CSV table of C-alpha atoms in Angstrom, one decimal:
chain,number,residue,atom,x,y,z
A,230,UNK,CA,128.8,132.9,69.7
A,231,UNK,CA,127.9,130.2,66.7
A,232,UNK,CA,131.8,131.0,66.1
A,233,UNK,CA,133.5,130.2,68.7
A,234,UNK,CA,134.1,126.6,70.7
A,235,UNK,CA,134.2,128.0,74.0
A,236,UNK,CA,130.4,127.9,74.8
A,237,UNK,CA,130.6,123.9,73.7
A,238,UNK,CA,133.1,123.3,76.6
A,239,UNK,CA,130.9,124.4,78.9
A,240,UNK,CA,128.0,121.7,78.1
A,241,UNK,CA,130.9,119.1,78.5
A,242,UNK,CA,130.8,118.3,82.6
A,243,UNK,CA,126.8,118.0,81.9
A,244,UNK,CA,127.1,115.9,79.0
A,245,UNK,CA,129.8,113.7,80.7
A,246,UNK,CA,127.5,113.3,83.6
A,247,UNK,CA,124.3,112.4,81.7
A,248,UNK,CA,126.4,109.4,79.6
A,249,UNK,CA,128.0,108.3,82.3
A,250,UNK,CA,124.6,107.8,84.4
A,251,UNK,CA,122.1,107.7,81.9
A,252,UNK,CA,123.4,106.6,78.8
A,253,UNK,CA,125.9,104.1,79.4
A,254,UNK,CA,123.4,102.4,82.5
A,255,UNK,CA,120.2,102.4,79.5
A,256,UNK,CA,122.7,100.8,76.8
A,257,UNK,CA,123.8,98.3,79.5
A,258,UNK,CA,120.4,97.7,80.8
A,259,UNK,CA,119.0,96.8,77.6
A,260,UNK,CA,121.8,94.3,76.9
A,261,UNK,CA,121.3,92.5,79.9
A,262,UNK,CA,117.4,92.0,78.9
A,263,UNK,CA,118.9,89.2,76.5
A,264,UNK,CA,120.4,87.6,78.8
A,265,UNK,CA,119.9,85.5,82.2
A,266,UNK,CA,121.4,87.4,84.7
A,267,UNK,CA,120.2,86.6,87.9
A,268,UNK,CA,121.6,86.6,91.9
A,269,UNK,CA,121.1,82.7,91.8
A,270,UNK,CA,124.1,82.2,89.3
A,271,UNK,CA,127.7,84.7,88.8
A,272,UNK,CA,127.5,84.0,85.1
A,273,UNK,CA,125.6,86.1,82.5
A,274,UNK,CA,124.6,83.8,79.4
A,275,UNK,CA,123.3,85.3,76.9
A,276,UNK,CA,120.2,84.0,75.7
A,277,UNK,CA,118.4,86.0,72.9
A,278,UNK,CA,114.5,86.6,73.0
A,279,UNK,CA,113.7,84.3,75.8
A,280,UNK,CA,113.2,87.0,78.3
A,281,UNK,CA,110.7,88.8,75.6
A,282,UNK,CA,108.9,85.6,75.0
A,283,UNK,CA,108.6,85.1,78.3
A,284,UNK,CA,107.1,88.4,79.0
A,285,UNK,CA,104.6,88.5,75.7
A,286,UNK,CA,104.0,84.5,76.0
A,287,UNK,CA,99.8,85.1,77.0
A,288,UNK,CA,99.9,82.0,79.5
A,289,UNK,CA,101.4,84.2,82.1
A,290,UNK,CA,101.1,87.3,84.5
A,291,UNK,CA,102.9,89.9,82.1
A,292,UNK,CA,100.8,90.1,79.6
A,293,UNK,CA,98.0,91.4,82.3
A,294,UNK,CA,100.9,93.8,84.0
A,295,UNK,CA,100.9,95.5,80.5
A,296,UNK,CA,97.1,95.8,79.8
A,297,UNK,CA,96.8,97.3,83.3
A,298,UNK,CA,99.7,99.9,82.8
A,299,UNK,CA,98.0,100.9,79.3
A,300,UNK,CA,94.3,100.4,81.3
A,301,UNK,CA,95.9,103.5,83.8
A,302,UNK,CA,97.3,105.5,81.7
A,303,UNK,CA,94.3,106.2,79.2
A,304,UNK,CA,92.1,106.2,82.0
A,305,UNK,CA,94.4,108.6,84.1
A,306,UNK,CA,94.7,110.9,81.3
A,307,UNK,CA,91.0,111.2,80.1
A,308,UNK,CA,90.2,112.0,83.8
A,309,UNK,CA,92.9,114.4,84.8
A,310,UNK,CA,92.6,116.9,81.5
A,311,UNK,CA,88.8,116.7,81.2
A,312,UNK,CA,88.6,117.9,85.3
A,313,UNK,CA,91.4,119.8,85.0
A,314,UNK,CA,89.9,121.7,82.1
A,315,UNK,CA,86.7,122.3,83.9
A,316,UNK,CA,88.7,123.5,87.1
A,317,UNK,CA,90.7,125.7,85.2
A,318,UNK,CA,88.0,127.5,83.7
A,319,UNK,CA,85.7,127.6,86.7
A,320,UNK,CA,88.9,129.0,88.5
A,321,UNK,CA,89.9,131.5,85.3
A,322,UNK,CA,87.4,134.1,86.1
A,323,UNK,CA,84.3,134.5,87.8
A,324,UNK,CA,84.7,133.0,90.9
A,325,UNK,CA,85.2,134.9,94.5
A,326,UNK,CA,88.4,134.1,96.4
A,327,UNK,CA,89.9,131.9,93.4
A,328,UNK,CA,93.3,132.6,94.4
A,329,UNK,CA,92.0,130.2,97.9
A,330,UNK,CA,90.6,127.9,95.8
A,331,UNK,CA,93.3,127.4,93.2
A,332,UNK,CA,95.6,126.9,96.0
A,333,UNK,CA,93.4,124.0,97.3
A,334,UNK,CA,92.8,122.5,94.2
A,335,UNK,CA,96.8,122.2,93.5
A,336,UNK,CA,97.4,120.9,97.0
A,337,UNK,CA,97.0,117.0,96.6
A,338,UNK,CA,99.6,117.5,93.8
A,339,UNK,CA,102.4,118.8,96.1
A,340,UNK,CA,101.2,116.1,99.2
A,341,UNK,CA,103.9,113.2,98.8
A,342,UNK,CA,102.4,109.9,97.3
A,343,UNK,CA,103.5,108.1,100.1
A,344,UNK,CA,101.0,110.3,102.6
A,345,UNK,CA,98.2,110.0,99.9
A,346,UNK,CA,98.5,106.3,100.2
A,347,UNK,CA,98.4,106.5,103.6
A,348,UNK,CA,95.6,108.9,104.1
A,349,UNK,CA,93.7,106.6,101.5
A,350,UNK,CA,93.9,103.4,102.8
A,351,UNK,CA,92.4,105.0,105.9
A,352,UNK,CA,89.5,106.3,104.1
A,353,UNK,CA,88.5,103.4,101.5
A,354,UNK,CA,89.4,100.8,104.7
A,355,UNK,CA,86.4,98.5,104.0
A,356,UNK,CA,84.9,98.6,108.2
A,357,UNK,CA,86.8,101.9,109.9
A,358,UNK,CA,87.6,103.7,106.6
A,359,UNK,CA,85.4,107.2,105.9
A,360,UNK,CA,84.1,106.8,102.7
A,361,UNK,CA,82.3,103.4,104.1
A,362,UNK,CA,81.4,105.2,107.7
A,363,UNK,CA,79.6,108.0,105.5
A,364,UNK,CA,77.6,105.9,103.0
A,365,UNK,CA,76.2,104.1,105.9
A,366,UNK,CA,75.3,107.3,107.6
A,367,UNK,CA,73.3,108.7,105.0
A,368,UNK,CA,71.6,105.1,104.4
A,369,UNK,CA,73.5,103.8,101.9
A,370,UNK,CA,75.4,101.1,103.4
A,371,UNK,CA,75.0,98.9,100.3
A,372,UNK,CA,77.3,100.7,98.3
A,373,UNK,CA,80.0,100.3,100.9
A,374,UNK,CA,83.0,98.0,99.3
A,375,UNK,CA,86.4,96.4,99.8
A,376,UNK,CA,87.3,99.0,97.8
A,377,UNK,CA,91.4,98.0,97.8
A,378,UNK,CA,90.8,94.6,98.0
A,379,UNK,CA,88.1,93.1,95.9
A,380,UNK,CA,89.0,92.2,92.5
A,381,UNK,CA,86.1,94.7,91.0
A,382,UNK,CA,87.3,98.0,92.5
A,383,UNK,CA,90.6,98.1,93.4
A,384,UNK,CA,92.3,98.6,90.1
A,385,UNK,CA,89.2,101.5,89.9
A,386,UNK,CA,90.4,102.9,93.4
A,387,UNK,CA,93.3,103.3,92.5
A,388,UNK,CA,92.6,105.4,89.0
A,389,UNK,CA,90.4,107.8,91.2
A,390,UNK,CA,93.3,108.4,94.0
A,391,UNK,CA,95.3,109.3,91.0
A,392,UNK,CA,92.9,111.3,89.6
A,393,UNK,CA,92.5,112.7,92.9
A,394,UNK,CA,95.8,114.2,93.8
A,395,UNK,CA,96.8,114.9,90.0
A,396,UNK,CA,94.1,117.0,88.4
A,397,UNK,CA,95.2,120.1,90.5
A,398,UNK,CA,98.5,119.8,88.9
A,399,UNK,CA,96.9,119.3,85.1
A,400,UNK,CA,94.3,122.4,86.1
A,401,UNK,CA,97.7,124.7,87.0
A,402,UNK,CA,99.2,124.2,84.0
A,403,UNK,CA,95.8,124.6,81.3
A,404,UNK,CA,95.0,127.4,83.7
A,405,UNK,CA,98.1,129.1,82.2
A,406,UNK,CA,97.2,128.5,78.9
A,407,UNK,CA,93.9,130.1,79.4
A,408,UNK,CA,95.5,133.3,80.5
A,409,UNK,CA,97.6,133.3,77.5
A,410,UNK,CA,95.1,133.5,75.4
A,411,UNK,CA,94.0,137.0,74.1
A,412,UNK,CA,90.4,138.0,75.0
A,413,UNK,CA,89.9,139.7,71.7
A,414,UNK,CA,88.6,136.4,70.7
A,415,UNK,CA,86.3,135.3,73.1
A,416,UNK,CA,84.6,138.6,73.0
A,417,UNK,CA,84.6,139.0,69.4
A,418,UNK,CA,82.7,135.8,69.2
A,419,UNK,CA,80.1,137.0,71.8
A,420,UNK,CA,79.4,140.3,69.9
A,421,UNK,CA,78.7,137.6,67.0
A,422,UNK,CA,76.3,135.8,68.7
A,423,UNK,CA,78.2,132.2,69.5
A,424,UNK,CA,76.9,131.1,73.2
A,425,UNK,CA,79.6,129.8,75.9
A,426,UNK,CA,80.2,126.0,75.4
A,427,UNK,CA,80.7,127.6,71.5
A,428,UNK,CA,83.0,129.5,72.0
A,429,UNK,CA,85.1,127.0,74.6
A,430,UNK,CA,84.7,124.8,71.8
A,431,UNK,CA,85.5,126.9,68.5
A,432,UNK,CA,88.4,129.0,70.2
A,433,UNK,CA,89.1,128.3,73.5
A,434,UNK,CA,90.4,124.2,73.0
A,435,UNK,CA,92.4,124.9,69.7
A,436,UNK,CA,94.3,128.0,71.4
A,437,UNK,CA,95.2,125.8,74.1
A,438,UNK,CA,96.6,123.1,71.9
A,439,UNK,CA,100.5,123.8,73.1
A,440,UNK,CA,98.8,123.7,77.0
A,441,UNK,CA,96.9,120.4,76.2
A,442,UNK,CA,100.3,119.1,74.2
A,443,UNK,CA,102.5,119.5,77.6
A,444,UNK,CA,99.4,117.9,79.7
A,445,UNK,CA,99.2,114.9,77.1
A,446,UNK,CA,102.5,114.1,77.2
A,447,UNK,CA,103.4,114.8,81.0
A,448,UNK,CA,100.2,112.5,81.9
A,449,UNK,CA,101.5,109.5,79.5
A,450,UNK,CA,104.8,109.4,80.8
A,451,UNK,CA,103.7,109.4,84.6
A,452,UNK,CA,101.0,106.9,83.7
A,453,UNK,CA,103.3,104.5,81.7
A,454,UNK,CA,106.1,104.8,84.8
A,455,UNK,CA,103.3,104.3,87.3
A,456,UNK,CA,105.1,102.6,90.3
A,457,UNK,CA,104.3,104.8,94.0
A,458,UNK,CA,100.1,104.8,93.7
A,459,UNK,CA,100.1,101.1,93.2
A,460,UNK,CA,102.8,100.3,95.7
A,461,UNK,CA,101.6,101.5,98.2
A,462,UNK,CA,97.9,101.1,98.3
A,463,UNK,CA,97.6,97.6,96.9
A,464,UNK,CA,101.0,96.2,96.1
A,465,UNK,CA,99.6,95.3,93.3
A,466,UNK,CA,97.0,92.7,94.7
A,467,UNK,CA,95.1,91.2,95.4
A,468,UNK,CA,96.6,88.6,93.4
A,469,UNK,CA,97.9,90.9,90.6
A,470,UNK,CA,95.1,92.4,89.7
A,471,UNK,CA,96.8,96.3,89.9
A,472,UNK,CA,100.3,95.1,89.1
A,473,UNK,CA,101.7,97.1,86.5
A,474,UNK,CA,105.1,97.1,84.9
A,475,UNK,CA,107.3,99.0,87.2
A,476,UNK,CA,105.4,96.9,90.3
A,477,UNK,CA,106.3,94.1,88.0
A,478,UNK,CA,110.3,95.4,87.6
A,479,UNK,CA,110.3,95.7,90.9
A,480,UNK,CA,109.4,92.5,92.2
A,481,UNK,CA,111.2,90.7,89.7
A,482,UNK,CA,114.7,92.5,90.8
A,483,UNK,CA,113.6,91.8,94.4
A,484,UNK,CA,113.8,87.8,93.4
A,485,UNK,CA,117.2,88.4,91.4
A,486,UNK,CA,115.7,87.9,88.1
A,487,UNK,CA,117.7,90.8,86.9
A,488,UNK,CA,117.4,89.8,82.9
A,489,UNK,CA,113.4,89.2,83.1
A,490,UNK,CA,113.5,92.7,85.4
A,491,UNK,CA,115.7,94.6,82.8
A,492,UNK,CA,113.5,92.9,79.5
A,493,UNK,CA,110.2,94.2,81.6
A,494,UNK,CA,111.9,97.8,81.4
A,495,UNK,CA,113.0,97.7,77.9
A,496,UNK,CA,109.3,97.1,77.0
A,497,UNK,CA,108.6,99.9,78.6
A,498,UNK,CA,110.9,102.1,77.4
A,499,UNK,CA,109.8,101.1,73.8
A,500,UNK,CA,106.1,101.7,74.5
A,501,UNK,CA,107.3,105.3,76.0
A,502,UNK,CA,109.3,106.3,73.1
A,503,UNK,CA,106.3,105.1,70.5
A,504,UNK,CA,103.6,106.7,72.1
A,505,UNK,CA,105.3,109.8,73.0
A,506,UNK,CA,106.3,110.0,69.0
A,507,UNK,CA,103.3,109.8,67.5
A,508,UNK,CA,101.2,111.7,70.4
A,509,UNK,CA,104.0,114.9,70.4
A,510,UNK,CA,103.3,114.4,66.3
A,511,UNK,CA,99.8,114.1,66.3
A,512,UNK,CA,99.3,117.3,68.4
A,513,UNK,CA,101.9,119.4,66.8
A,514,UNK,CA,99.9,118.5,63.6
A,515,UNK,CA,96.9,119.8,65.6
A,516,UNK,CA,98.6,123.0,66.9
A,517,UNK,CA,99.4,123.7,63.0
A,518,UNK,CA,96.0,123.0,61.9
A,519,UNK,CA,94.9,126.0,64.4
């Protein structure tokens, strides 16, 4: 096959397909962030770093769009592996019916967003919502909150949701990894004497390494490109206290500042590419090391 041309031909109508709507559109969209293309005006002028200044200047909103966006995304990914580790191994072996409760576990993941936000903004509503109903039932009304609309917990809210309906997702895929690994070495280790949290530690985290690698990455990207949770449970508000930089894209093309909009996505695409590098590096160094 490594002869012969043929099998290249067939990759062409894929290849076409992915420059045509993919490459071309991320060339051309990262042009137009040096310029002031807007719907207020037919001509494009280009006009160098202004957008970027704008956008990294601290007297302004997109500095704080930025913090938040990296503020979710670490937070989102401690959460999700740390529970989804300790659902995947109480789910591994040991449990009765685990089938039933994997399958609940994994659930939220497959709900659409747009019914989690729903179903949420009926539960943390600060007078009818459930979560406020039931700390008042069981006498503790005083932790009751605006919890999507004061300044102190809404950003937080919307980290738990997240949390909520992704670490069934995380748990699936570590729970794979845990069956890959061979039993030999867990039980080897207990003829020796290590106890539990021992051998989780010693054997069980650096054989699931390539599991943790996938997680890793697959919970930066979604947390960097974070756009439905915030939309639709806080719109970024109040004020912008949960906007983040695709809420921030978003409104920005909705007022026809189409240069400021594209610059906003550049920055993210940079921030995607640098910290997807070194992370994919730093835990392929890791697997290696193991």
């Amino acid at each position: 096959m490594n002869n012969k041309t043929y099998p290249y031909y067939f990759s062409l109508g894929a290849m076409l397909l992915y420059v045509l709507l993919l490459v071309i559109p991320g060339v051309a969209g990262i042009a137009y962030a040096f310029t002031d293309w807007n719907s207020y005006d037919s001509a494009v002028h280009w006009i160098g770093l202004d957008n970027f200044r704008k956008v990294f200047s601290g007297d302004n909103m997109y500095v704080s769009f930025i913090r938040n966006t990296l503020i979710f995304t670490v937070a989102t990914i401690v959460l999700k592996t740390v529970i989804g580790f300790f659902l995947a191994l109480l789910v591994n072996k040991g449990v009765r019916f685990r089938n039933f409760h994997r399958a609940i576990m994994f659930m939220p993941a497959v709900v659409p967003m747009l019914i989690v936000g729903l179903i949420f903004k009926s539960v943390l509503h600060p007078d009818t919502g459930l979560l406020n109903e039931f700390l008042r039932t069981i006498g503790l009304g005083f932790l009751a909150q605006h919890w999507l609309t004061d300044l102190d917990f809404a950003f937080k809210s919307i980290i738990g949701v997240d949390v909520w309906k992704g670490a069934g997702y995380i748990m699936v895929i570590l729970l794979a990894g845990l069956q890959s690994i061979p039993k030999d070495y867990d039980e080897a280790a207990e003829i020796d004497g290590a106890g539990y949290w021992r051998r989780i530690w010693n054997i069980t985290i650096p054989l699931l390494m390539p599991a943790l690698t996938v997680t890793l990455v697959l919970n930066m990207l979604y947390g960097l490109k974070v756009f439905d949770t915030v939309y639709v449970l806080t719109n970024g508000g109040p004020g912008y206290a949960t906007e983040v930089l695709f809420t921030g894209v978003f409104k920005e093309f909705s007022m026809g500042r189409y240069g400021l909009g594209t610059a906003l996505s550049t920055v993210l695409f940079v921030f995607m590419t640098i910290i997807g590098y070194f992370v994919v590096k730093v835990m392929s160094r890791e697997e290696d090391s193991h």
